[in-house]
CSV table of C-alpha atoms and ligand atoms in Angstrom, one decimal:
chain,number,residue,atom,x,y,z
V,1173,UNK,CA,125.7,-75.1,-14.2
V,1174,UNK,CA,127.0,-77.7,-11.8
V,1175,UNK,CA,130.1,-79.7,-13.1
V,1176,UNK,CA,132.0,-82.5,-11.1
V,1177,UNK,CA,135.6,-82.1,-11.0
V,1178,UNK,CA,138.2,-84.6,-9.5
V,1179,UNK,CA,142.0,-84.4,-9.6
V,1180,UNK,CA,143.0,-87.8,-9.2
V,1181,UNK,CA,147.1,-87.7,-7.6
V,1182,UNK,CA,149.1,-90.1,-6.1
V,1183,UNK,CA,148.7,-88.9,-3.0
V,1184,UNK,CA,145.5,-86.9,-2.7
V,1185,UNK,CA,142.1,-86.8,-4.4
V,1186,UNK,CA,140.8,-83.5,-5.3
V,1187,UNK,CA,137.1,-83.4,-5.6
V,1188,UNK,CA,135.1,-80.0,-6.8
V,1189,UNK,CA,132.1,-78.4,-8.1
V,1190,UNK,CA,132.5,-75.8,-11.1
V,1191,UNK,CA,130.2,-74.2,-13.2
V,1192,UNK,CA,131.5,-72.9,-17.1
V,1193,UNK,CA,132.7,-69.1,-16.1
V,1194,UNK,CA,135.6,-71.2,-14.5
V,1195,UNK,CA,134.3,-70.7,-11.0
V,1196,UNK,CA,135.1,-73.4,-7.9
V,1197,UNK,CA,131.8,-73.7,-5.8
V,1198,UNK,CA,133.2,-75.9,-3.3
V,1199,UNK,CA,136.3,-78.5,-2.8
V,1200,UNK,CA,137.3,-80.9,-0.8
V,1201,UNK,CA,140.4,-83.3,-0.5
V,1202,UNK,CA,141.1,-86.6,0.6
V,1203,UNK,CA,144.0,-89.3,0.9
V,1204,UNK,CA,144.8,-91.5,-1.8
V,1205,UNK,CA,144.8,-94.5,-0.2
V,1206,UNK,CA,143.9,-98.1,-1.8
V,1207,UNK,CA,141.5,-97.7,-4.3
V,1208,UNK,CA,138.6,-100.2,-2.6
V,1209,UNK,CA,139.1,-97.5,0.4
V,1210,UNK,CA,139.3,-94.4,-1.5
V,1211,UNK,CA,137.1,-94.5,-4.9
V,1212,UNK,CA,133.8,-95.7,-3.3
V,1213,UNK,CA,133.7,-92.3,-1.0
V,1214,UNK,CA,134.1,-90.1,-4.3
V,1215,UNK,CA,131.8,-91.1,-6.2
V,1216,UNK,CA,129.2,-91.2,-3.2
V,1217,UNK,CA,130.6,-87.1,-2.9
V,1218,UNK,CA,129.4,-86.4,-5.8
V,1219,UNK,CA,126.4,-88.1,-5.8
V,1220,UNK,CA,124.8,-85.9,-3.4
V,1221,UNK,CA,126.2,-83.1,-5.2
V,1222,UNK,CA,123.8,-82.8,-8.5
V,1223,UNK,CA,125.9,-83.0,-11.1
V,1224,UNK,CA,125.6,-82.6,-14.5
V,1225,UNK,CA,128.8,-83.6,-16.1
V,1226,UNK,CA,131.9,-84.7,-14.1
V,1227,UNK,CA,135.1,-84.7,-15.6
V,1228,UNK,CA,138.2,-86.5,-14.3
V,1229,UNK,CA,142.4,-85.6,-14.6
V,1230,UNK,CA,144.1,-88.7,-13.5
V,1231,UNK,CA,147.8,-89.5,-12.3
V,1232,UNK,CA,148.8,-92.5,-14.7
V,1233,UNK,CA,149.6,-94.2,-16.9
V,1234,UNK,CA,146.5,-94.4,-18.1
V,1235,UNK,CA,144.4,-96.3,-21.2
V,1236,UNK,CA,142.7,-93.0,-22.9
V,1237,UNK,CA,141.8,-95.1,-26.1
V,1238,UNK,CA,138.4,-95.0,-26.4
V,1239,UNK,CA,138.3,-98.5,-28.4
V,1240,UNK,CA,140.3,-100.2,-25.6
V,1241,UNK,CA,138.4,-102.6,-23.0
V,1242,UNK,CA,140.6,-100.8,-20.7
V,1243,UNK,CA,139.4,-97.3,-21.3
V,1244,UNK,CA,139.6,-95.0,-18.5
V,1245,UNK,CA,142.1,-97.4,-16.2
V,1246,UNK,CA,145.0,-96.2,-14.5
V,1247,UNK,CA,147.5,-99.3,-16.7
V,1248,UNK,CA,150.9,-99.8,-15.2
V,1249,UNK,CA,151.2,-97.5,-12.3
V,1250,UNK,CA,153.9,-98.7,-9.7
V,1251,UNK,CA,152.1,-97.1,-7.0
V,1252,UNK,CA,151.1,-99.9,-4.9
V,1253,UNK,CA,147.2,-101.2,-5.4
V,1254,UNK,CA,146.5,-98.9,-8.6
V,1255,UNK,CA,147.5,-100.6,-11.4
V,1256,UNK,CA,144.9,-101.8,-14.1
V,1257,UNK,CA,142.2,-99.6,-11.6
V,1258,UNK,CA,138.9,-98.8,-14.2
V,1259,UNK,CA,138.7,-95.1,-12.8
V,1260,UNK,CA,136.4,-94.0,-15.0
V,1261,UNK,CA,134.1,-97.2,-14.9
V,1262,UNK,CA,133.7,-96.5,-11.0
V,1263,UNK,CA,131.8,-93.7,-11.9
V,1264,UNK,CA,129.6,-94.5,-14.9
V,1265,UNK,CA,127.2,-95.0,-11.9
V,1266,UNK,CA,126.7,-91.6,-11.4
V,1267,UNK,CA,124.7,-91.3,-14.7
V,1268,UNK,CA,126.4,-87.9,-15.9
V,1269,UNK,CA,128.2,-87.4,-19.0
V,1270,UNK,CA,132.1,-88.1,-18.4
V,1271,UNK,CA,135.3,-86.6,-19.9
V,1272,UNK,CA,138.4,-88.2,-18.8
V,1273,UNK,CA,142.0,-87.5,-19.4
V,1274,UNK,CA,145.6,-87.4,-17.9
V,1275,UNK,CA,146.2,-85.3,-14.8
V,1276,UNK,CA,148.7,-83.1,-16.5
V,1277,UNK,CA,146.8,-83.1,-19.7
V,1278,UNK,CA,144.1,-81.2,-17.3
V,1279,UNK,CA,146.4,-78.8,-16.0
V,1280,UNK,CA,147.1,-78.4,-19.8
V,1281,UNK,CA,143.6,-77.7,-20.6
V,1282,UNK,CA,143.0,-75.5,-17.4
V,1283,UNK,CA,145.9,-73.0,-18.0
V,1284,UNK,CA,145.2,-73.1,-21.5
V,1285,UNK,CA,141.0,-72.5,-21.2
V,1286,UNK,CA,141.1,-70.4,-17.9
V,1287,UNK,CA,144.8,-69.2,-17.2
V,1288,UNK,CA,147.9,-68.0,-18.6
V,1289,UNK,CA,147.7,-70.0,-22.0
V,1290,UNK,CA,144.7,-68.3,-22.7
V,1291,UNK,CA,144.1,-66.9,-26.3
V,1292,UNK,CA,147.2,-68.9,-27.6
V,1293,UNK,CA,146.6,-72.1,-29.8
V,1294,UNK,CA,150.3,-73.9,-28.9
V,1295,UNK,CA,151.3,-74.1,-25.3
V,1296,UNK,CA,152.9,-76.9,-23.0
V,1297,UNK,CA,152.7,-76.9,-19.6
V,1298,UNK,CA,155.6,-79.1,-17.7
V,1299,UNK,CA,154.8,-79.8,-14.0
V,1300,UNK,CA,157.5,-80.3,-11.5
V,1301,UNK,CA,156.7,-81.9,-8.4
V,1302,UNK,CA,157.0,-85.4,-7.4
V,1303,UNK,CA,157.0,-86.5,-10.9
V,1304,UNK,CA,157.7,-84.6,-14.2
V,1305,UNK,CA,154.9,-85.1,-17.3
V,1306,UNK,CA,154.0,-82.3,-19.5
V,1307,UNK,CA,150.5,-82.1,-21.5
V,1308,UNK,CA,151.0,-80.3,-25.2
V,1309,UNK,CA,148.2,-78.4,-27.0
V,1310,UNK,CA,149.1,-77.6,-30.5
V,1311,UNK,CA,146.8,-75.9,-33.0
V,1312,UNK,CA,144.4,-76.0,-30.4
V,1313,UNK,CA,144.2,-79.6,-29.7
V,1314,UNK,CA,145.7,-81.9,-26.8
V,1315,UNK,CA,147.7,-83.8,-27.6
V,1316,UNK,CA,147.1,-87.9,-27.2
V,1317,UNK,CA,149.0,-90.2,-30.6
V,1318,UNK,CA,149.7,-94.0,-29.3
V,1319,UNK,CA,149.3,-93.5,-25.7
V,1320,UNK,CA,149.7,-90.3,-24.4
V,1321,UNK,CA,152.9,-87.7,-24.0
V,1322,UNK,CA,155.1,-88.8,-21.7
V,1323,UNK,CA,157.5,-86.0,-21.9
V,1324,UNK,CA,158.9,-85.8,-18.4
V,1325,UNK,CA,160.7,-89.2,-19.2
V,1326,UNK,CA,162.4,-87.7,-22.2
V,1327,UNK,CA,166.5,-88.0,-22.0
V,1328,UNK,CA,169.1,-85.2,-20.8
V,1329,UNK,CA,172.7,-84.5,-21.6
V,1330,UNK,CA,174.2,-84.7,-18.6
V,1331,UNK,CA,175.9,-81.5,-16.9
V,1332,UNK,CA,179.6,-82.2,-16.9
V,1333,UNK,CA,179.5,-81.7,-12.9
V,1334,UNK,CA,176.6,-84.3,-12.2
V,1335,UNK,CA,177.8,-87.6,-13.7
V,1336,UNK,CA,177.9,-89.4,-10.9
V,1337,UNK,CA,174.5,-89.3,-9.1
V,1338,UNK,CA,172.3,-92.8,-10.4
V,1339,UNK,CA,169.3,-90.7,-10.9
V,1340,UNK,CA,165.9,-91.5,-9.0
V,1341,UNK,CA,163.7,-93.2,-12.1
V,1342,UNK,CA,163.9,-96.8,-12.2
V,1343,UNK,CA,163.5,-96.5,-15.7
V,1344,UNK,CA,166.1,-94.2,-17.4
V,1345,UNK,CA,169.3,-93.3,-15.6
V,1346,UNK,CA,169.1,-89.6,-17.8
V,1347,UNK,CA,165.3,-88.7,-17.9
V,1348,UNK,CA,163.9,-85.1,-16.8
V,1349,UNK,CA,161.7,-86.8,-14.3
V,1350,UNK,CA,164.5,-88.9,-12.7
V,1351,UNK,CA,167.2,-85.8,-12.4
V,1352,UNK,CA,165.1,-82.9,-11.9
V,1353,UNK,CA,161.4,-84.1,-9.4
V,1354,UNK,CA,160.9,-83.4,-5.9
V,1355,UNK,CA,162.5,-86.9,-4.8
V,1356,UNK,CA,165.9,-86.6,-7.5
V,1357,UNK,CA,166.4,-82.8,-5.5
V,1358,UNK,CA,166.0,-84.9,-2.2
V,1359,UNK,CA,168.0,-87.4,-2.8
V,1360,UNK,CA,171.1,-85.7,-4.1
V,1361,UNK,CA,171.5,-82.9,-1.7
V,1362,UNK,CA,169.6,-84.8,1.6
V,1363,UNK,CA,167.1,-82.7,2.1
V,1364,UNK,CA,163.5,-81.7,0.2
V,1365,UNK,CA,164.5,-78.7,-2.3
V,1366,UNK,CA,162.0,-76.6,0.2
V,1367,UNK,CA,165.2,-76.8,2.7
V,1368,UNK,CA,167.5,-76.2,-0.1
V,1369,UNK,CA,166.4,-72.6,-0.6
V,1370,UNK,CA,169.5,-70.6,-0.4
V,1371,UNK,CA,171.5,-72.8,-1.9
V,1372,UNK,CA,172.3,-71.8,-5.2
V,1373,UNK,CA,173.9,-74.9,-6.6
V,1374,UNK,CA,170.8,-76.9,-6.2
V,1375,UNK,CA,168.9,-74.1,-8.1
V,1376,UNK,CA,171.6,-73.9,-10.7
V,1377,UNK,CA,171.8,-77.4,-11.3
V,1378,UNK,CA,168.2,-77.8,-11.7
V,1379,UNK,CA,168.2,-75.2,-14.3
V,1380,UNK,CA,170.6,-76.6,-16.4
V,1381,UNK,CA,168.1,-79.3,-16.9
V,1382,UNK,CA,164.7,-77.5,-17.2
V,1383,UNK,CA,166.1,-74.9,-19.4
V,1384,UNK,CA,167.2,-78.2,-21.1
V,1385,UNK,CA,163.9,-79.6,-21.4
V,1386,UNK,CA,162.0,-76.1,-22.3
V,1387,UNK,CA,165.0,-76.2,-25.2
V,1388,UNK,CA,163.5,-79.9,-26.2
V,1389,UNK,CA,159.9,-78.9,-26.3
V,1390,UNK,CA,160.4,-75.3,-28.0
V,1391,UNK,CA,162.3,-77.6,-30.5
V,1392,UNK,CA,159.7,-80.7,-30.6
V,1393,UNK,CA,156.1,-78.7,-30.2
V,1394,UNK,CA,157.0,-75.2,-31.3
V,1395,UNK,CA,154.6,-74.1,-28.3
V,1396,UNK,CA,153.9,-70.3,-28.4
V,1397,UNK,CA,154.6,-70.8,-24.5
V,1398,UNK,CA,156.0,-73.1,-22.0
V,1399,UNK,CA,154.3,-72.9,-18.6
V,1400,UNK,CA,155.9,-74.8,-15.4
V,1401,UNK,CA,154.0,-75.5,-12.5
V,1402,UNK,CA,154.4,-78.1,-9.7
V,1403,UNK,CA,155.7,-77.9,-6.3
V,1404,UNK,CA,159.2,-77.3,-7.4
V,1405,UNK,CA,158.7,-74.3,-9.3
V,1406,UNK,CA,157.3,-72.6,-5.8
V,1407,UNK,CA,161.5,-71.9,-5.6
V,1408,UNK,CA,160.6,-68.6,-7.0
V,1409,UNK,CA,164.8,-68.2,-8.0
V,1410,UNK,CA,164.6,-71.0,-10.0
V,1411,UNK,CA,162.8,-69.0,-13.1
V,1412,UNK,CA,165.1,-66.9,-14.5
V,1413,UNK,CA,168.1,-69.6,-14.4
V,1414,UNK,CA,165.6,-71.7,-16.8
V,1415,UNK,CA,165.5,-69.1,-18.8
V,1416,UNK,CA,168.9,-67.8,-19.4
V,1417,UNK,CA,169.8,-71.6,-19.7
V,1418,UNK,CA,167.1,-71.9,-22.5
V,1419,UNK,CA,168.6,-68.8,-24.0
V,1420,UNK,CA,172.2,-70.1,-23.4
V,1421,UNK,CA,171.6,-74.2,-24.7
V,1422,UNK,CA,169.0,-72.9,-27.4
V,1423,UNK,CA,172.3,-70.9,-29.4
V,1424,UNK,CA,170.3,-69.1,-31.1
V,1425,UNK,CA,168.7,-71.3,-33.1
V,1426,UNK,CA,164.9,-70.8,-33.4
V,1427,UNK,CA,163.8,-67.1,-34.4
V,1428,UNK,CA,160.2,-65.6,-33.0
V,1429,UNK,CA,158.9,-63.0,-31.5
V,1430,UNK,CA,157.5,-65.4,-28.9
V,1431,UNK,CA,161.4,-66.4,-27.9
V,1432,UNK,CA,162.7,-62.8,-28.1
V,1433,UNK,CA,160.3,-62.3,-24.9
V,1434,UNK,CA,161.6,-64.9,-22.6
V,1435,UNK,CA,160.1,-63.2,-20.2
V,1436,UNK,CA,156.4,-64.4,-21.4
V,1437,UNK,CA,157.9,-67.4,-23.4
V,1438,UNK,CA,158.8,-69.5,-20.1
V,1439,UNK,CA,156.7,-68.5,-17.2
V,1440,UNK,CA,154.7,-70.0,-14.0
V,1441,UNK,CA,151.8,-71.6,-14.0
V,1442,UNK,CA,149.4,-68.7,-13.3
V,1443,UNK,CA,146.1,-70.3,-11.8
V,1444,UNK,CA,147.7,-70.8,-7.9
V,1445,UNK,CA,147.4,-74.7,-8.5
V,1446,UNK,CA,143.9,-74.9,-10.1
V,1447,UNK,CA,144.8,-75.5,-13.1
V,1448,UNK,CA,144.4,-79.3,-12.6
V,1449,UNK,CA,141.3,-78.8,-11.2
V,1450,UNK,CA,139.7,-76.6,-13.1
V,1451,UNK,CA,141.2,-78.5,-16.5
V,1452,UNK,CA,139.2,-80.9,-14.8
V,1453,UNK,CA,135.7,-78.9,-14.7
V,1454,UNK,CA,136.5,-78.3,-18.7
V,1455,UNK,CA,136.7,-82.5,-19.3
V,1456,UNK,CA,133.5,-82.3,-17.6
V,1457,UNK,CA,132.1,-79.5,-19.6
V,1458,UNK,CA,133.5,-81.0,-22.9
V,1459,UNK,CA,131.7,-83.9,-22.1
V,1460,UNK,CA,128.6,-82.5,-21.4
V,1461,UNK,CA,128.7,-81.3,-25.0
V,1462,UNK,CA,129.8,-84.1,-26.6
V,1463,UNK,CA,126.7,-86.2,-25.0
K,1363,ZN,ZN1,162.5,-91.9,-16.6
């Protein structure tokens, strides 16, 4: 079986072919750059690729009503060029059955078929990186409501130490995204949170708000695991802060088995950043069945 896969980010376009054992045949990347220069060389990849399905996670906002006129579109992205872009209309052409979905909603769906959610029917998996969004799978569905989740814009109490930085989203002066992503780490200390290894009080501080957020989701979803991926959870320290934050902002509240072992309650994503990609395979898969 042949399956289209494309990762659609901000900054690069992941395109792949998969089969349904969860293999990656081949893969290739390019730039994200306007969509007129960038969309047209995708679908032309995968047209000489054989497909039988293709399924697509896309950065976002996007319209995943499948009612809406706008269906598919990335909506009110302020990445320059992308907004109100029909994604999933560009590749209609193509002929193949198409599943589409948020590009954390795929990572979602790839730890959850494929990876370290696995056999469970609750998880949420958080990615750090240049953004924060989380995709939530309870009862062994994803979970979509009015829009979609957009959970990495959900509010923090601030630390009593950090009440002076403005935070980095235009949108909320206290949201996860906007005090804990790549660019918020950047900004406060001067330097990308790669450079910032050794230093503790970045880590520390950063912890305070995941452990935070994985407090708000264990509280929201009841997930029988929190998985965090994205380039900012490649700071391998950073782990066991979150959790003896979690442990220490939780107070004891919620009582499982699951949240007796931290250890495997909050862990790392586990599928070496596939998970989008191959969460993207499944849409394709999914879609193939739904045909
Ligand atoms: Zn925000």
């Amino acid at each position: 079986m042949r399956i289209g896969a494309l990762e659609a980010g901000g900054t690069k376009m992941v395109c792949a072919i998969g089969d349904e054992n969860g293999n990656i045949i081949e893969q290739e990347s390019f730039p994200t750059l306007s969509p007129e220069e960038t969309i047209p060389g995708l679908v032309e990849w995968f047209r000489t690729r054989n497909i039988e399905a293709l399924g697509i996670g896309c950065f976002g906002p996007v319209d995943l009503n499948k009612k809406s006129a706008t269906y598919g579109y990335i909506t009110t992205t302020p990445k320059p060029n992308w907004a109100n872009t029909d994604v999933f209309g560009a590749f209609k052409c193509l002929g193949v059955p198409i599943g589409f979905d948020l590009d954390v909603n795929a990572s979602a769906i790839g730890e959850y078929t494929w990876g370290i959610g696995k056999g469970l029917s609750s998880i949420v998996y958080v990615t750090v990186g240049t953004g924060v969004g989380a995709g939530v799978i309870i009862d062994d569905r994803l979970i979509h409501g009015m829009i979609h989740a957009e959970a990495g814009h959900i509010l923090l109490t601030r630390h009593p130490s950090d009440l002076e930085y403005k935070g980095h989203c235009p949108f909320h002066r206290n949201c996860i995204e906007g005090l804990c992503a790549g660019p918020a780490v950047a900004e406060r200390w001067g330097k990308p949170g790669k450079e910032l290894a050794d230093d503790m009080r970045v880590w520390e501080l950063e912890a305070y708000y995941l452990g935070q957020m994985c407090v708000d989701f264990a509280l929201a979803y009841s997930p029988d695991r929190i998985i965090l991926g994205g380039g900012i959870m490649h700071q391998t320290q950073l782990l066991p802060l979150i959790r003896k934050e979690f442990k220490e902002q939780l107070g004891g509240y919620l009582k499982s088995a699951e949240i007796d072992d931290l250890d495997s309650y909050i862990v790392v994503q586990s599928m070496d950043d596939k998970q989008g990609i191959m969460g993207a395979v499944k849409l394709g898969l999914d879609a193939m069945k739904e045909a």
